[in-house]
């Protein structure tokens, strides 16, 4: 809507008031353009050469001018803000302090410029007031301002014209790419992602050497952003678009792993978050999602972040839920996955432009070449001036007596200067310098110093002249200086880059079901008492047979939600499911990652331990006790749920239990080296209330050290390990013997069996024994131990062991 704006303008008290009619649209247009110009060029957009906005540049320059170097002490941030506001920046102190804080935050910038002391805020909370914090420059900021006193950039007046400030900083590295930028101007905005300094410098050096390099060439050095918070970038196509045309989008994900945080608890542990996403924001969104029932499968969220260990956000997964599906759900519904829109807008020659990777590096390199050229010209001029003075001084020192006589005979300094110029053929500058000469410079040693200085100046002038005459040499020097910066400040990449095809889209896994399905699995109990499961069934693939830790005591094949029985030393059976057990995956089974069985199986007393695990199907279970009692129990007599006693014990303990069909052999081995085996069919299956029957006849003081059921009698082997009673535990490994079970004659149930090991002097009996196929041995921590490779005689004394054997078992089949 067009209209007139009436304004009253008073020229002076003596003149009459004058009213001017101004066109409203014209006035608004002019005012708006001035405002837009101010925001674009003086506030919001960075310069493509040094990657800094005006306020950031002024802060770094003023701090350098104040001498706040890295090796010096901190000063109050309020003092820095006051100096910047009073001398260079015409806006408020809050804007200056906000910019100062961001320059000090390692989670905001990939390479911070300010070393902050005090509370400079976090992603979830603001900083303390400027009067409470202190600051000084970091070494990287000194590199940005290096050589400012050598006429490397233009200086412009400050806001009131009383002081000068640099129009741009020399910038020893491509800061626009390294630290990125974000700002909203009028009608335009910029949003640039941070990158790895070492990678960016390598790309810049490549572009220096190959000016026609393409985006694909440079992406071999800069494959993608390197965010201060680390994390994972998903979707390289958007990055390629940003590097090509200056605009693109990609997704960032938290770095999360699924861990067994307790025996029965699986958790999602987040150690890195997307760029500029704080843990409190994530926790709030998770809790809000759980409250509104949009997120399921989470029991608790714990923030264990501290200064020593960094970010650690533990998200506990409910029993029976798939941790992978829960994590996938969190990516979809919380800031654990966030988008980043790239808009590379920066000022080039005073005009806002959208830049690709090649253009950003090219603008920086042109700036850096200009800086090195101006610096070299400055140094050449200064060294030429100094050489001129040194030559004049050397000429005067040769006949110093006459110089003194000329000066003494002159009426004043002006006449002395004229006479020196005439007599010694000196320039006015040289004559003035000689007049100001101190007498101590007239020594012989000073002449030697001057001659050495002259030689050095001549060499430097020659080198600078050669450099400035060769554009290729200047570019090579720029490349070498960039390499030096990389060696000083480059750090390893923090962000992992993944193509979109390498990871499923958020929600893809969760859509297949949140809860763990009742799928076939195998549960393993190791000889050192750890439980874990695998997703395989039947025979394991060859790769999985390469055990990384421990040996197997029992294997049960069932389903993830099906019941499994844990037989305890107290004669009880405790039901549990495998749904929350750690899962063994990969090329081998690492039993060290399993849960301790006594922690996982709920309901154990202090003196009770799990001796075996069994399937709760139709196969009878054989149980052997320390006092030689045997019992076969029929699973069909078990109560439908809960824990119960499977054998009545009277001052006795269960030493072994396993599934035992009628075609099995039951085997006892005692401390006194007696071995007895007999058919399982000879022991009638009983109900849970029965006390069992005599299994092996024991001598006075003898106890059973092993009981188990063996199916393949011809393939089974007997391993016996002796112990010396008078030796300190662990000091003598003892002796071991491996013998085929077929060498031992069968005896009837309730008999004493036959001798399985001949004891030597000092040995008091068997420490442990095992009967089964492919026996293996390990230490108490699961480390493998060697057994004799050759078979021994049935009643032999065995071979000495190198290391102590704590447990025996079989390998995973």
PDB file of N, CA and C in Angstrom, residues 6 67 133 175 255 275 372 390 477-478 499 538 566 630 643 710 771 789:
ATOM      1  N   UNK A   6       4.942  11.695   6.803  1.00  0.00           N
ATOM      2  CA  UNK A   6       5.221  13.087   7.136  1.00  0.00           C
ATOM      3  C   UNK A   6       6.227  13.149   8.265  1.00  0.00           C
ATOM      4  N   UNK A  67      47.615  -9.942  24.324  1.00  0.00           N
ATOM      5  CA  UNK A  67      48.693 -10.838  24.761  1.00  0.00           C
ATOM      6  C   UNK A  67      48.215 -12.077  25.486  1.00  0.00           C
ATOM      7  N   UNK A 133      33.918 -16.644  34.454  1.00  0.00           N
ATOM      8  CA  UNK A 133      34.768 -17.487  33.607  1.00  0.00           C
ATOM      9  C   UNK A 133      36.019 -16.727  33.190  1.00  0.00           C
ATOM     10  N   UNK A 175      39.688 -22.783   7.925  1.00  0.00           N
ATOM     11  CA  UNK A 175      38.778 -22.827   9.063  1.00  0.00           C
ATOM     12  C   UNK A 175      37.317 -22.981   8.671  1.00  0.00           C
ATOM     13  N   UNK A 255      26.423 -43.140  18.441  1.00  0.00           N
ATOM     14  CA  UNK A 255      27.200 -44.371  18.467  1.00  0.00           C
ATOM     15  C   UNK A 255      26.734 -45.183  19.675  1.00  0.00           C
ATOM     16  N   UNK A 275      25.522 -34.421  16.370  1.00  0.00           N
ATOM     17  CA  UNK A 275      26.067 -33.078  16.540  1.00  0.00           C
ATOM     18  C   UNK A 275      25.050 -32.149  17.195  1.00  0.00           C
ATOM     19  N   UNK A 372      50.993 -15.251   1.879  1.00  0.00           N
ATOM     20  CA  UNK A 372      52.410 -15.609   1.808  1.00  0.00           C
ATOM     21  C   UNK A 372      53.159 -14.641   0.905  1.00  0.00           C
ATOM     22  N   UNK A 390      73.207  -1.780   7.572  1.00  0.00           N
ATOM     23  CA  UNK A 390      74.414  -2.534   7.949  1.00  0.00           C
ATOM     24  C   UNK A 390      75.591  -2.151   7.050  1.00  0.00           C
ATOM     25  N   UNK A 477      55.479 -23.331  -0.982  1.00  0.00           N
ATOM     26  CA  UNK A 477      55.663 -22.881   0.400  1.00  0.00           C
ATOM     27  C   UNK A 477      54.335 -22.923   1.160  1.00  0.00           C
ATOM     28  N   UNK A 478      53.246 -22.513   0.492  1.00  0.00           N
ATOM     29  CA  UNK A 478      51.929 -22.596   1.115  1.00  0.00           C
ATOM     30  C   UNK A 478      51.617 -24.041   1.483  1.00  0.00           C
ATOM     31  N   UNK A 499      27.429 -45.504   4.132  1.00  0.00           N
ATOM     32  CA  UNK A 499      26.476 -45.285   3.061  1.00  0.00           C
ATOM     33  C   UNK A 499      25.101 -45.745   3.522  1.00  0.00           C
ATOM     34  N   UNK A 538      21.855 -77.437  16.287  1.00  0.00           N
ATOM     35  CA  UNK A 538      22.537 -78.608  15.746  1.00  0.00           C
ATOM     36  C   UNK A 538      24.037 -78.445  15.830  1.00  0.00           C
ATOM     37  N   UNK A 566      18.343 -75.675  35.662  1.00  0.00           N
ATOM     38  CA  UNK A 566      19.663 -75.592  36.284  1.00  0.00           C
ATOM     39  C   UNK A 566      19.663 -76.495  37.515  1.00  0.00           C
ATOM     40  N   UNK A 630      23.099 -92.339  43.039  1.00  0.00           N
ATOM     41  CA  UNK A 630      22.689 -92.061  41.675  1.00  0.00           C
ATOM     42  C   UNK A 630      21.175 -92.073  41.603  1.00  0.00           C
ATOM     43  N   UNK A 643      10.649 -73.615  41.075  1.00  0.00           N
ATOM     44  CA  UNK A 643      11.788 -74.445  41.428  1.00  0.00           C
ATOM     45  C   UNK A 643      11.341 -75.541  42.391  1.00  0.00           C
ATOM     46  N   UNK A 710      27.539 -90.888  29.506  1.00  0.00           N
ATOM     47  CA  UNK A 710      28.271 -90.934  28.245  1.00  0.00           C
ATOM     48  C   UNK A 710      27.498 -91.799  27.275  1.00  0.00           C
ATOM     49  N   UNK A 771      34.973 -87.442  32.058  1.00  0.00           N
ATOM     50  CA  UNK A 771      34.766 -88.551  31.135  1.00  0.00           C
ATOM     51  C   UNK A 771      33.844 -88.051  30.027  1.00  0.00           C
ATOM     52  N   UNK A 789      49.240 -85.451  25.212  1.00  0.00           N
ATOM     53  CA  UNK A 789      48.768 -85.744  23.856  1.00  0.00           C
ATOM     54  C   UNK A 789      48.672 -87.249  23.585  1.00  0.00           C
TER      55      UNK A 789
END
